Coordinates of C-alpha atoms in Angstrom, one line a residue:
M262 CA -54.0 26.1 19.7
N263 CA -51.8 23.2 18.6
N264 CA -50.9 24.5 15.3
D265 CA -50.4 27.9 16.6
F266 CA -47.8 27.2 19.2
V267 CA -46.0 24.5 17.3
G268 CA -45.6 26.9 14.3
E269 CA -44.4 29.7 16.6
L270 CA -41.8 27.5 18.2
N271 CA -40.6 26.2 14.9
N272 CA -40.1 29.7 13.7
Y273 CA -37.9 30.3 16.7
L274 CA -35.9 27.2 15.7
K275 CA -35.6 28.2 12.1
A276 CA -34.2 31.6 13.3
R277 CA -31.8 29.9 15.7
D278 CA -33.4 32.0 18.4
K279 CA -32.6 29.8 21.3
D280 CA -33.6 32.3 24.1
N281 CA -37.1 33.1 22.8
F282 CA -37.7 29.5 22.1
L283 CA -37.0 28.4 25.7
K284 CA -39.0 31.3 27.1
R285 CA -42.1 30.6 25.0
Y286 CA -41.7 26.7 25.5
N287 CA -41.7 27.1 29.3
E288 CA -44.7 29.4 29.2
I289 CA -46.7 27.0 27.1
I290 CA -45.9 23.7 28.7
K291 CA -46.7 24.7 32.3
D292 CA -50.5 25.0 31.2
L293 CA -50.7 21.7 29.4
S294 CA -51.7 18.3 30.7
P295 CA -49.0 15.6 30.3
N296 CA -51.7 13.3 28.8
S297 CA -52.7 15.8 26.1
A298 CA -51.8 15.7 22.5
E299 CA -50.6 19.2 22.7
Y300 CA -48.1 18.2 25.4
V301 CA -46.7 15.5 23.1
D302 CA -46.4 18.0 20.2
L303 CA -44.5 20.3 22.5
K304 CA -42.1 17.5 23.6
L305 CA -41.4 16.5 19.9
V306 CA -40.5 20.2 19.1
R307 CA -38.3 20.2 22.2
I308 CA -36.4 17.2 20.7
T309 CA -35.7 19.2 17.7
Y310 CA -34.3 22.0 19.9
E311 CA -32.0 19.5 21.6
F312 CA -30.7 18.4 18.2
L313 CA -29.9 21.9 17.2
F314 CA -28.5 23.4 20.4
V315 CA -27.5 20.7 22.9
G316 CA -26.2 17.6 21.2
D317 CA -26.1 15.5 24.4
F318 CA -27.3 12.3 22.8
E319 CA -27.0 10.1 25.9
K320 CA -29.3 12.6 27.8
M321 CA -31.7 12.8 24.8
F322 CA -31.9 9.0 24.6
A323 CA -32.7 8.9 28.3
D324 CA -35.5 11.6 27.9
I325 CA -36.8 9.8 24.8
N326 CA -37.2 6.5 26.8
K327 CA -39.1 8.4 29.5
L328 CA -41.4 10.0 26.9
E329 CA -42.1 6.8 25.0
P330 CA -45.0 5.4 27.0
L331 CA -46.8 8.8 26.9
I332 CA -46.3 8.9 23.1
F333 CA -47.8 5.4 22.5
A334 CA -50.6 6.0 24.9
N335 CA -51.8 9.4 23.6
A336 CA -50.2 10.4 20.3
S337 CA -51.5 10.1 16.8
D338 CA -49.8 7.8 14.2
I339 CA -48.1 10.8 12.7
N340 CA -46.6 11.8 16.0
K341 CA -45.6 8.2 16.7
I342 CA -43.7 8.2 13.4
K343 CA -42.0 11.5 14.3
F344 CA -41.1 10.2 17.7
L345 CA -39.6 6.9 16.4
V346 CA -37.7 8.8 13.6
N347 CA -36.1 11.1 16.2
K348 CA -35.3 8.0 18.4
G349 CA -33.7 6.4 15.4
I350 CA -31.6 9.5 14.7
V351 CA -30.4 9.7 18.3
L352 CA -29.4 6.0 18.2
G353 CA -27.6 6.6 15.0
R354 CA -25.6 9.4 16.6
L355 CA -24.7 7.1 19.5
K356 CA -23.6 4.4 16.8
R357 CA -26.1 1.9 18.0
F358 CA -26.9 1.2 14.4
D359 CA -28.8 -2.1 14.8
E360 CA -31.1 -0.6 17.4
A361 CA -31.7 2.4 15.1
I362 CA -32.6 0.1 12.2
A363 CA -35.1 -1.7 14.4
V364 CA -36.7 1.5 15.4
Y365 CA -37.0 2.7 11.8
N366 CA -38.5 -0.7 10.8
Q367 CA -41.1 -0.2 13.7
S368 CA -41.9 3.3 12.3
L369 CA -42.5 1.8 8.9
E370 CA -45.5 -0.1 10.3
Y371 CA -47.3 3.2 10.7
C372 CA -46.7 4.1 7.0
D373 CA -49.1 1.6 5.4
N374 CA -51.1 4.0 3.3
D375 CA -50.4 6.6 0.6
D376 CA -51.0 9.5 3.0
M377 CA -47.9 8.6 4.9
V378 CA -45.6 8.4 1.9
I379 CA -43.7 11.6 2.8
Y380 CA -42.8 10.0 6.2
K381 CA -41.9 6.7 4.5
I382 CA -39.5 8.5 2.2
D383 CA -37.9 10.2 5.2
I384 CA -37.6 6.9 7.2
L385 CA -36.1 5.1 4.1
T386 CA -33.6 7.9 3.6
N387 CA -32.6 7.7 7.3
M388 CA -32.1 4.0 6.9
G389 CA -29.8 4.6 3.9
V390 CA -27.8 6.9 6.1
I391 CA -27.4 4.2 8.9
F392 CA -26.4 1.4 6.6
F393 CA -23.9 3.8 4.9
R394 CA -22.4 4.6 8.3
K395 CA -22.3 0.8 9.0
S396 CA -20.1 0.4 5.8
E397 CA -22.9 -1.6 4.1
P398 CA -23.1 0.4 0.9
N399 CA -25.3 -2.1 -0.9
K400 CA -28.0 -2.1 1.7
S401 CA -27.8 1.7 1.9
L402 CA -28.3 1.9 -1.8
K403 CA -31.4 -0.3 -1.6
Y404 CA -33.2 2.1 0.7
Y405 CA -32.1 5.2 -1.1
L406 CA -33.4 3.7 -4.4
K407 CA -36.7 2.9 -2.8
A408 CA -37.1 6.4 -1.4
Y409 CA -36.2 7.8 -4.9
D410 CA -38.8 5.5 -6.5
L411 CA -41.5 6.7 -4.1
N412 CA -40.5 10.3 -4.9
K413 CA -41.1 9.6 -8.6
K414 CA -44.3 7.7 -8.1
F415 CA -46.0 10.2 -5.9
N416 CA -44.2 13.3 -7.4
C417 CA -43.6 14.7 -3.9
Q418 CA -40.0 15.6 -4.1
I419 CA -39.2 14.9 -0.5
K420 CA -35.4 15.0 0.2
V421 CA -34.8 14.3 -3.5
T422 CA -31.6 16.3 -3.6
T423 CA -30.2 14.4 -0.5
I424 CA -31.3 11.0 -2.0
L425 CA -29.7 11.6 -5.4
V426 CA -26.5 12.9 -4.0
N427 CA -26.2 9.9 -1.7
I428 CA -27.0 7.4 -4.5
G429 CA -24.2 9.0 -6.6
V430 CA -21.8 8.8 -3.6
I431 CA -22.6 5.2 -3.1
Y432 CA -22.1 4.2 -6.7
L433 CA -18.8 6.1 -6.6
N434 CA -17.7 4.1 -3.6
L435 CA -18.7 1.0 -5.4
A436 CA -16.5 2.0 -8.5
E437 CA -19.6 2.2 -10.7
Y438 CA -18.6 5.5 -12.1
D439 CA -21.0 5.9 -15.0
K440 CA -24.0 5.4 -12.6
A441 CA -22.5 7.8 -10.1
I442 CA -22.2 10.4 -12.9
Y443 CA -25.8 9.8 -14.0
Y444 CA -27.2 10.5 -10.6
F445 CA -24.9 13.5 -9.8
E446 CA -25.8 15.1 -13.2
L447 CA -29.5 14.3 -12.5
C448 CA -29.2 16.0 -9.1
L449 CA -27.7 19.1 -10.7
K450 CA -30.7 19.3 -13.1
T451 CA -33.3 19.0 -10.3
I452 CA -31.6 20.8 -7.5
P453 CA -33.9 23.5 -6.1
S454 CA -32.7 27.1 -5.6
S455 CA -32.9 26.6 -1.8
R456 CA -30.3 24.0 -2.0
E457 CA -27.6 25.9 -4.0
Y458 CA -25.0 25.2 -1.4
T459 CA -25.3 21.5 -2.2
K460 CA -23.9 22.1 -5.7
L461 CA -20.4 22.3 -4.3
S462 CA -20.6 18.7 -3.0
I463 CA -21.9 17.6 -6.4
F464 CA -19.1 19.5 -8.3
F465 CA -16.5 17.9 -6.1
N466 CA -18.0 14.4 -6.6
L467 CA -18.2 14.9 -10.4
I468 CA -14.5 16.0 -10.5
I469 CA -13.7 12.6 -9.1
S470 CA -16.2 10.6 -11.1
Y471 CA -15.4 12.1 -14.4
S472 CA -11.5 11.6 -13.8
F473 CA -12.1 7.9 -13.1
V474 CA -13.7 7.4 -16.5
G475 CA -11.0 9.5 -18.2
D476 CA -13.3 12.5 -19.0
Y477 CA -10.9 15.1 -17.9
E478 CA -12.5 17.9 -20.0
S479 CA -15.7 17.5 -17.8
S480 CA -13.6 17.3 -14.6
N481 CA -11.9 20.6 -15.6
K482 CA -15.4 22.2 -16.1
M483 CA -16.4 21.1 -12.5
I484 CA -13.0 22.5 -11.2
E485 CA -13.7 25.8 -12.9
L486 CA -17.2 26.0 -11.5
S487 CA -15.9 25.2 -8.0
Q488 CA -13.2 27.8 -8.3
A489 CA -15.6 30.4 -9.4
I490 CA -17.2 30.3 -6.0
S491 CA -14.2 29.4 -3.9
S492 CA -14.5 32.5 -1.9
D493 CA -17.6 31.1 -0.3
F494 CA -15.9 27.8 0.6
S495 CA -16.2 26.7 4.2
Q496 CA -13.3 24.8 5.8
N497 CA -15.0 21.5 5.0
D498 CA -15.6 22.6 1.3
E499 CA -11.9 23.5 1.0
L500 CA -10.8 20.2 2.4
S501 CA -13.3 18.3 0.1
F502 CA -12.0 20.3 -2.9
H503 CA -8.4 19.3 -2.3
K504 CA -9.4 15.6 -1.9
A505 CA -11.2 15.7 -5.2
L506 CA -8.2 17.4 -6.9
A507 CA -5.8 14.8 -5.4
I508 CA -7.8 12.0 -7.0
Y509 CA -8.2 13.9 -10.2
Y510 CA -4.5 14.4 -10.5
S511 CA -3.8 10.8 -9.5
N512 CA -6.1 9.4 -12.2
K513 CA -4.6 11.8 -14.7
K514 CA -1.1 10.5 -13.8
E515 CA 0.1 14.0 -12.7
L516 CA 1.5 12.3 -9.6
T517 CA 3.5 15.3 -8.1
N518 CA 0.3 17.5 -8.2
A519 CA -1.7 14.6 -6.6
I520 CA 0.9 14.3 -3.8
E521 CA 0.8 18.1 -3.2
E522 CA -3.0 18.0 -2.8
Y523 CA -2.9 15.1 -0.5
N524 CA -0.4 16.9 1.7
I525 CA -2.7 19.9 1.8
V526 CA -5.4 17.6 3.1
L527 CA -3.0 16.0 5.6
S528 CA -2.0 19.5 6.9
R529 CA -5.6 20.0 8.0
L530 CA -6.2 16.6 9.6
K531 CA -4.8 17.2 13.1
G532 CA -5.5 15.3 16.3
I533 CA -6.8 11.9 17.2
A534 CA -10.2 12.5 15.6
Y535 CA -8.6 12.3 12.2
A536 CA -6.3 9.3 12.8
K537 CA -8.0 7.0 10.3
E538 CA -8.0 9.6 7.6
R539 CA -4.3 10.2 8.1
V540 CA -3.6 6.5 7.5
I541 CA -5.8 6.6 4.4
Y542 CA -4.2 9.6 2.7
R543 CA -0.7 8.8 3.7
T544 CA -1.3 5.4 2.2
E545 CA -2.4 7.1 -1.0
I546 CA 0.8 9.2 -1.0
G547 CA 2.9 6.2 -0.4
L548 CA 1.3 4.4 -3.4
L549 CA 2.0 7.4 -5.6
Y550 CA 5.7 7.6 -4.5
L551 CA 5.9 3.8 -5.2
E552 CA 4.5 4.4 -8.7
M553 CA 7.1 7.2 -9.1
Q554 CA 9.9 4.9 -7.9
N555 CA 10.8 7.6 -5.3
Y556 CA 11.9 5.1 -2.6
D557 CA 13.4 7.7 -0.2
E558 CA 10.0 9.5 0.2
Y559 CA 8.1 6.2 0.1
S560 CA 10.2 5.0 3.1
K561 CA 9.5 8.3 4.9
I562 CA 5.7 7.6 4.4
I563 CA 5.9 4.2 5.9
E564 CA 7.9 5.6 8.9
S565 CA 5.5 8.5 9.4
I566 CA 2.5 6.1 9.7
D567 CA 4.4 3.8 12.0
S568 CA 5.4 6.7 14.3
D569 CA 1.9 8.0 14.7
A570 CA 0.8 6.3 18.0
Q571 CA -2.8 7.7 17.5
L572 CA -3.4 5.5 14.6
E573 CA -1.5 2.3 15.4
N574 CA -4.5 0.1 15.8
F575 CA -6.3 1.3 12.7
A576 CA -3.1 1.1 10.6
T577 CA -2.8 -2.7 11.5
E578 CA -6.3 -3.3 10.3
N579 CA -6.1 -1.3 7.1
S580 CA -5.4 -3.7 4.2
E581 CA -4.2 -1.0 1.8
F582 CA -1.6 0.3 4.3
L583 CA -0.6 -3.3 5.0
S584 CA -0.1 -3.9 1.3
L585 CA 2.1 -0.9 1.2
K586 CA 4.2 -2.3 3.9
V587 CA 4.5 -5.7 2.1
S588 CA 5.8 -3.7 -0.9
Y589 CA 8.1 -1.7 1.4
Y590 CA 9.7 -4.6 3.1
S591 CA 10.0 -6.6 -0.2
Y592 CA 11.9 -3.6 -1.5
V593 CA 14.3 -3.5 1.5
K594 CA 14.5 -7.3 1.3
D595 CA 13.2 -7.9 4.8
F596 CA 11.2 -10.9 3.5
E597 CA 10.1 -12.2 7.0
K598 CA 8.3 -8.9 7.7
A599 CA 6.8 -8.8 4.2
L600 CA 5.5 -12.3 4.6
K601 CA 4.1 -11.4 8.1
Y602 CA 2.2 -8.4 6.7
S603 CA 1.0 -10.4 3.7
Q604 CA -0.5 -13.0 6.0
L605 CA -2.2 -10.2 8.0
I606 CA -3.9 -9.0 4.8
N607 CA -5.0 -12.4 4.0
G608 CA -6.6 -12.6 7.4
I609 CA -8.5 -9.3 6.9
K610 CA -9.7 -10.4 3.5
T611 CA -10.8 -13.8 4.8
K612 CA -12.8 -12.1 7.7
E613 CA -14.4 -9.7 5.1
H614 CA -15.4 -12.6 2.9
I615 CA -17.0 -14.5 5.8
A616 CA -18.9 -11.3 6.9
L617 CA -20.1 -10.8 3.5
E618 CA -21.4 -14.3 3.2
K619 CA -23.2 -14.0 6.5
Q620 CA -24.7 -10.6 5.5
Y621 CA -25.8 -12.0 2.0
N622 CA -27.5 -15.0 3.7
H623 CA -29.3 -12.6 6.1
D624 CA -30.4 -10.4 3.2
L625 CA -32.1 -13.3 1.5
T626 CA -34.5 -13.6 4.4
L627 CA -35.6 -9.9 4.2
P628 CA -38.6 -8.7 2.2
I629 CA -36.7 -7.0 -0.6
D630 CA -38.3 -5.9 -3.8
P631 CA -37.0 -7.5 -7.0
Q632 CA -35.3 -4.4 -8.3
C633 CA -33.3 -3.8 -5.1
K634 CA -32.7 -7.6 -4.7
N635 CA -30.9 -7.8 -8.1
I636 CA -28.7 -4.8 -7.2
S637 CA -27.9 -6.6 -3.9
L638 CA -27.1 -9.9 -5.6
D639 CA -25.0 -8.2 -8.4
A640 CA -23.0 -6.3 -5.9
Y641 CA -22.5 -9.3 -3.7
D642 CA -21.3 -11.5 -6.7
E643 CA -19.0 -8.6 -7.8
K644 CA -17.5 -8.3 -4.3
I645 CA -17.1 -12.1 -3.9
S646 CA -15.3 -12.2 -7.3
E647 CA -13.1 -9.3 -6.2
L648 CA -12.2 -11.0 -2.8
E649 CA -11.5 -14.3 -4.6
N650 CA -9.1 -12.5 -7.1
T651 CA -7.5 -10.7 -4.2
N652 CA -7.0 -14.0 -2.3
K653 CA -5.4 -15.5 -5.4
E654 CA -3.1 -12.5 -5.7
L655 CA -2.2 -12.8 -2.0
I656 CA -1.5 -16.5 -2.3
E657 CA 0.8 -15.9 -5.3
K658 CA 2.5 -13.0 -3.4
E659 CA 2.9 -15.2 -0.4
K660 CA 4.6 -18.0 -2.6
L661 CA 7.0 -15.3 -4.0
L662 CA 7.8 -14.1 -0.4
I663 CA 8.5 -17.6 0.8
E664 CA 10.8 -18.1 -2.2
S665 CA 12.6 -14.8 -1.4
L666 CA 12.8 -15.7 2.3
N667 CA 14.4 -19.1 1.3
E668 CA 16.8 -17.2 -0.9
L669 CA 17.7 -14.9 2.0
R670 CA 18.3 -17.9 4.3
K671 CA 20.4 -19.5 1.6
E672 CA 22.5 -16.4 1.4
A673 CA 22.8 -16.4 5.2
N674 CA 24.0 -19.9 5.0
V675 CA 26.7 -18.8 2.5
R676 CA 27.8 -16.1 5.0
E677 CA 28.0 -18.8 7.7
K678 CA 30.0 -21.1 5.4
L679 CA 32.5 -18.3 4.8
I680 CA 32.9 -17.8 8.5
S681 CA 33.6 -21.5 8.9
I682 CA 36.2 -21.2 6.1
I683 CA 37.9 -18.4 8.0
S684 CA 37.8 -20.4 11.3
H685 CA 39.0 -23.6 9.6
D686 CA 41.4 -22.5 6.9
L687 CA 43.0 -19.8 8.8
R688 CA 43.3 -21.7 12.1
A689 CA 44.8 -24.8 10.3
P690 CA 47.9 -23.1 8.8
L691 CA 48.4 -20.8 11.8
G692 CA 48.2 -23.7 14.0
N693 CA 50.8 -25.6 12.0
I694 CA 53.1 -22.6 12.0
I695 CA 52.9 -22.3 15.7
L696 CA 53.6 -26.1 16.1
L697 CA 56.5 -26.0 13.6
L698 CA 58.1 -23.0 15.4
E699 CA 57.8 -24.8 18.7
M700 CA 59.5 -27.9 17.2
L701 CA 62.3 -25.8 15.6
E702 CA 64.4 -25.9 18.8
D703 CA 64.3 -29.7 18.9
F704 CA 66.0 -30.1 15.5
K705 CA 69.8 -29.7 15.6
D706 CA 70.5 -30.7 12.1
E707 CA 70.7 -27.6 9.8
N708 CA 69.1 -29.4 6.9
E709 CA 66.1 -30.4 9.0
R710 CA 65.9 -26.9 10.4
K711 CA 65.8 -25.5 6.8
E712 CA 62.9 -27.9 5.9
I713 CA 60.9 -26.8 8.9
V714 CA 61.5 -23.0 8.0
A715 CA 60.4 -23.8 4.4
E716 CA 57.2 -25.4 5.7
V717 CA 56.6 -22.3 8.0
I718 CA 57.0 -20.0 5.1
E719 CA 54.7 -22.0 2.9
G720 CA 52.1 -22.1 5.7
M721 CA 52.3 -18.4 6.2
K722 CA 52.0 -17.8 2.4
Q723 CA 48.8 -19.9 2.5
A724 CA 47.4 -18.0 5.5
F725 CA 48.4 -14.7 3.9
S726 CA 46.8 -15.5 0.6
L727 CA 43.5 -16.6 2.2
T728 CA 43.4 -13.5 4.4
N729 CA 43.9 -11.4 1.4
E730 CA 41.0 -13.1 -0.5
L731 CA 38.6 -12.6 2.4
V732 CA 39.7 -9.0 3.0
D733 CA 39.2 -8.3 -0.7
W734 CA 35.7 -9.9 -0.5
A735 CA 34.7 -7.5 2.2
K736 CA 36.3 -4.5 0.6
E737 CA 34.6 -5.1 -2.7
I738 CA 31.2 -5.5 -1.2
I739 CA 31.6 -2.2 0.7
A740 CA 32.9 -0.5 -2.4
V741 CA 30.0 -1.6 -4.5
K742 CA 27.5 -0.5 -1.9
Q743 CA 29.0 3.0 -1.7
S744 CA 29.4 3.5 -5.4
S745 CA 26.7 5.2 -7.5
L746 CA 25.2 4.1 -10.8
S747 CA 26.6 5.6 -14.1
Y748 CA 27.0 4.8 -17.8
L749 CA 30.2 2.7 -18.2
N750 CA 32.4 1.8 -21.2
V751 CA 33.6 -1.7 -20.4
R752 CA 36.4 -1.5 -23.0
D753 CA 38.1 1.1 -20.9
I754 CA 37.6 -0.8 -17.7
L755 CA 39.3 -3.8 -19.3
L756 CA 42.2 -1.7 -20.5
D757 CA 42.7 -0.6 -16.8
I758 CA 42.7 -4.3 -15.7
E759 CA 45.2 -5.2 -18.4
Q760 CA 47.6 -2.6 -16.9
L761 CA 46.9 -3.9 -13.4
F762 CA 48.1 -7.5 -14.4
K763 CA 50.9 -6.4 -16.8
Q764 CA 53.7 -8.2 -14.9
Q765 CA 51.8 -11.5 -14.7
L766 CA 51.0 -11.3 -18.5
Q767 CA 54.6 -10.6 -19.4
A768 CA 55.9 -13.4 -17.1
K769 CA 53.8 -16.0 -19.0
N770 CA 54.0 -14.2 -22.4
I771 CA 50.2 -14.0 -22.6
V772 CA 48.3 -11.3 -24.6
I773 CA 44.7 -10.1 -24.0
I774 CA 42.8 -9.5 -27.3
N775 CA 40.2 -6.8 -26.5
N776 CA 37.4 -7.0 -29.0
L777 CA 35.0 -4.7 -27.1
S778 CA 33.4 -1.7 -28.7
T779 CA 34.2 1.8 -27.7
E780 CA 30.5 2.8 -28.2
E781 CA 28.5 0.3 -26.2
L782 CA 27.7 1.5 -22.7
I783 CA 25.9 -0.2 -19.8
F784 CA 24.3 1.6 -16.8
S785 CA 25.6 0.0 -13.5
H786 CA 28.1 0.4 -10.6
K787 CA 31.7 0.8 -11.9
A788 CA 33.1 -0.9 -8.8
S789 CA 30.9 -3.9 -9.4
I790 CA 31.7 -4.3 -13.0
K791 CA 35.4 -3.7 -12.5
T792 CA 35.5 -6.3 -9.6
C793 CA 33.8 -8.9 -12.0
F794 CA 36.2 -8.5 -14.8
R795 CA 39.3 -8.3 -12.6
N796 CA 38.4 -11.7 -11.0
I797 CA 37.6 -13.4 -14.2
V798 CA 40.7 -12.1 -16.0
Q799 CA 42.9 -12.9 -13.1
N800 CA 41.7 -16.6 -13.2
A801 CA 42.1 -16.7 -17.0
I802 CA 45.8 -15.6 -16.5
K803 CA 46.3 -18.1 -13.7
Y804 CA 45.1 -21.1 -15.7
S805 CA 46.4 -20.1 -19.2
E806 CA 49.3 -21.9 -20.8
P807 CA 52.4 -19.7 -21.4
Y808 CA 52.6 -18.0 -24.9
S809 CA 48.8 -18.2 -25.3
R810 CA 46.1 -15.6 -25.5
I811 CA 42.9 -14.4 -23.6
E812 CA 40.1 -13.2 -25.9
V813 CA 37.4 -10.7 -24.5
N814 CA 34.2 -10.4 -26.8
Q815 CA 30.8 -8.9 -26.6
E816 CA 27.4 -9.7 -27.9
V817 CA 24.7 -6.9 -27.9
N818 CA 21.0 -7.6 -27.8
S819 CA 18.0 -5.3 -27.6
D820 CA 18.1 -5.0 -23.8
S821 CA 21.3 -6.7 -22.7
V822 CA 25.0 -7.2 -23.4
T823 CA 27.0 -10.4 -22.9
Y824 CA 30.8 -10.2 -22.3
S825 CA 32.9 -13.4 -22.7
V826 CA 36.4 -14.0 -21.4
K827 CA 38.0 -17.0 -23.0
D828 CA 41.3 -18.6 -22.1
Y829 CA 43.3 -21.4 -23.7
G830 CA 44.4 -23.2 -20.6
K831 CA 44.0 -26.6 -19.1
G832 CA 40.2 -26.4 -18.8
L833 CA 37.8 -27.7 -16.1
T834 CA 36.3 -31.2 -15.5
T835 CA 32.6 -31.7 -15.4
E836 CA 32.7 -32.0 -11.5
E837 CA 34.7 -28.8 -11.3
L838 CA 32.2 -27.0 -13.4
K839 CA 29.3 -28.2 -11.2
G840 CA 30.9 -27.0 -8.1
L841 CA 32.3 -23.7 -9.5
F842 CA 29.7 -21.3 -7.7
D843 CA 28.9 -23.7 -4.8
V844 CA 30.1 -22.5 -1.4
S845 CA 29.9 -26.0 -0.1
K846 CA 32.7 -27.1 -2.6
I847 CA 35.4 -24.7 -1.0
S848 CA 35.7 -26.0 2.5
T849 CA 39.4 -26.3 1.9
L850 CA 39.7 -23.1 0.1
G851 CA 43.4 -21.9 -0.4
T852 CA 44.9 -25.1 0.9
S853 CA 43.8 -27.7 -1.5
A854 CA 44.2 -28.5 -5.2
E855 CA 41.4 -26.1 -6.1
E856 CA 44.1 -23.4 -6.2
G857 CA 42.0 -20.4 -5.3
I858 CA 38.8 -21.0 -7.4
G859 CA 36.2 -20.2 -4.9
I860 CA 35.7 -16.9 -3.0
G861 CA 36.6 -14.7 -6.0
L862 CA 34.0 -16.4 -8.2
L863 CA 31.4 -16.4 -5.4
L864 CA 31.9 -12.6 -5.2
V865 CA 31.5 -12.2 -9.0
K866 CA 28.3 -14.2 -9.1
E867 CA 26.9 -12.2 -6.2
L868 CA 27.6 -8.8 -7.8
I869 CA 26.3 -9.9 -11.2
V870 CA 23.1 -11.2 -9.7
K871 CA 22.5 -8.1 -7.7
S872 CA 23.1 -6.1 -11.0
E873 CA 20.2 -8.2 -12.4
G874 CA 22.7 -10.1 -14.7
S875 CA 23.8 -13.7 -15.0
I876 CA 27.0 -15.6 -15.4
K877 CA 27.9 -19.0 -16.9
C878 CA 31.0 -21.0 -17.6
T879 CA 31.8 -23.5 -20.4
S880 CA 35.1 -25.5 -20.6
N881 CA 36.7 -28.4 -22.2
I882 CA 39.8 -30.2 -20.8
G883 CA 42.9 -29.2 -22.7
E884 CA 41.1 -26.5 -24.7
G885 CA 40.4 -23.8 -22.1
T886 CA 37.5 -22.0 -20.3
T887 CA 35.0 -19.3 -21.2
F888 CA 33.2 -17.2 -18.7
S889 CA 30.1 -15.3 -20.1
M890 CA 28.6 -12.4 -18.1
T891 CA 25.3 -10.9 -19.2
F892 CA 24.2 -7.4 -17.9
P893 CA 20.9 -5.4 -18.7
I894 CA 21.7 -2.3 -20.7
E895 CA 19.2 -0.4 -18.5
P896 CA 18.7 -2.2 -15.2
N897 CA 15.5 -1.8 -13.1
L898 CA 16.5 0.7 -10.5
T899 CA 14.2 -1.0 -7.9
H900 CA 16.7 -3.9 -7.7
I901 CA 20.0 -2.1 -7.5
I902 CA 22.5 -3.3 -5.0
Q903 CA 21.5 -2.6 -1.4

């Protein structure tokens, strides 16, 4: 009777005939004793029914616990194994992974002879599933390989397709692409006709694996095979196919196509259930935009992840997304945030390192066969090496971020210094003017009154001159920020500047000798370059002797061009040269013997540095001064003025 009703009920399950199964099940069980082997068999079949049609795993676990004493009191070893396997599956579905592993280990105790090998393979495969879901691929691989070895040894072909596919997937996740390809190809050769639907999964994985080793011809063959049966795609098949294509295009450096495929994937990942996946695929898109130097879209990706409340917690624990944010905040020069996220990544990697060490120490106490142990050791050593390299990179990045943060603070100090200049050097002459005007009524002598008026006029000139310099500074910064990049002929810019200072040049009988080429061009902001030359030429005129000349020359290298402006004026002392670009040296700007050298040159230096260039000054007393400005011919657009 046993085999008859079990077979009958299993046929109903295969046909997904829920109603007839329940009807027949209820008819049979009412005549069976709870202590009989037949009753146990029936309950085991009912568990299968629950898996197929109910899916309430909390209820199933409660029913299994009630059934357990009866199983171990009356059931055969085979039924005990079946019961424990079902219990392990339910625990796995409830994500109680450690309990599931303990149950599977318990079931292996009943598989101590060759007659039980088919059950042992099943258990080892299930353990591989559990460890993969626990994100422990090396352990998962160990159990799949053991199951595959048993299949080959006993030539029983139990779950061989599932085993081979999962071994390939694990090697793919471990970035061992040649091994992944070997097992996927082996699976294609051995797959039975009853598992034809599994071929799609293998095709998709081979598209990815071949692309990682640069075998795009083989990837294309797999794409063609997939497209040939695309009309039979399920929704999951379609999603997996677009994921595979995204990785394929990414490896092939067809980045626009890769982004398009990832966006198709994202369009199908709606709701909170797919929050983690959205972080992962948006991060991939962000990395592609970063590689393309498309910073507008790159910024939008960062914002889209930050604005998705459903994935906030996961995003802050995802090291790849945090790395993307480090790059983003470094790009926008918010170094404090960049440093913050860099430290978060370091914390994640440190935790991973510690967890891996604990896991490794635990693994050494387990009875692992030599072949699997070597795999575990190799993978561990590789992972440790990877983490150590990552930590070194993070330490270096952290140093760079700290340096950038210090530069940012230094720049903030400059701004504060300029504010103090305004408060000190504007208040002082204005205060003196007010005091002198108040005193004017007290002086009756006309000559004394004229002297006071002369002092008032001089004070107003000083205040007006300083105000103009500060306003010009602000205007130039705004103009440069708003201007766009273009190819510039500096010779033409210099001719415009010569016209601007025509009266000053004529007044001192100074000529500008323009030795710049009409052919050499640089790619930069016109407002920036024009401001730099205008300030340098203006200083040259100011400090040149009458009836002298100003020479403007250029020197072209493979990737840069240097422009020099030389005057034949009084020159600068060593101390003046040292303080030329130092904001701390201009505390009496516009009111001391420095005669205006200060804000203009600070502006020039700031604009040149932000254009990825450099400036230097050489001078000899009585012989004159030369300012040399070096600009890249094709600047890196990631560092253009922000």
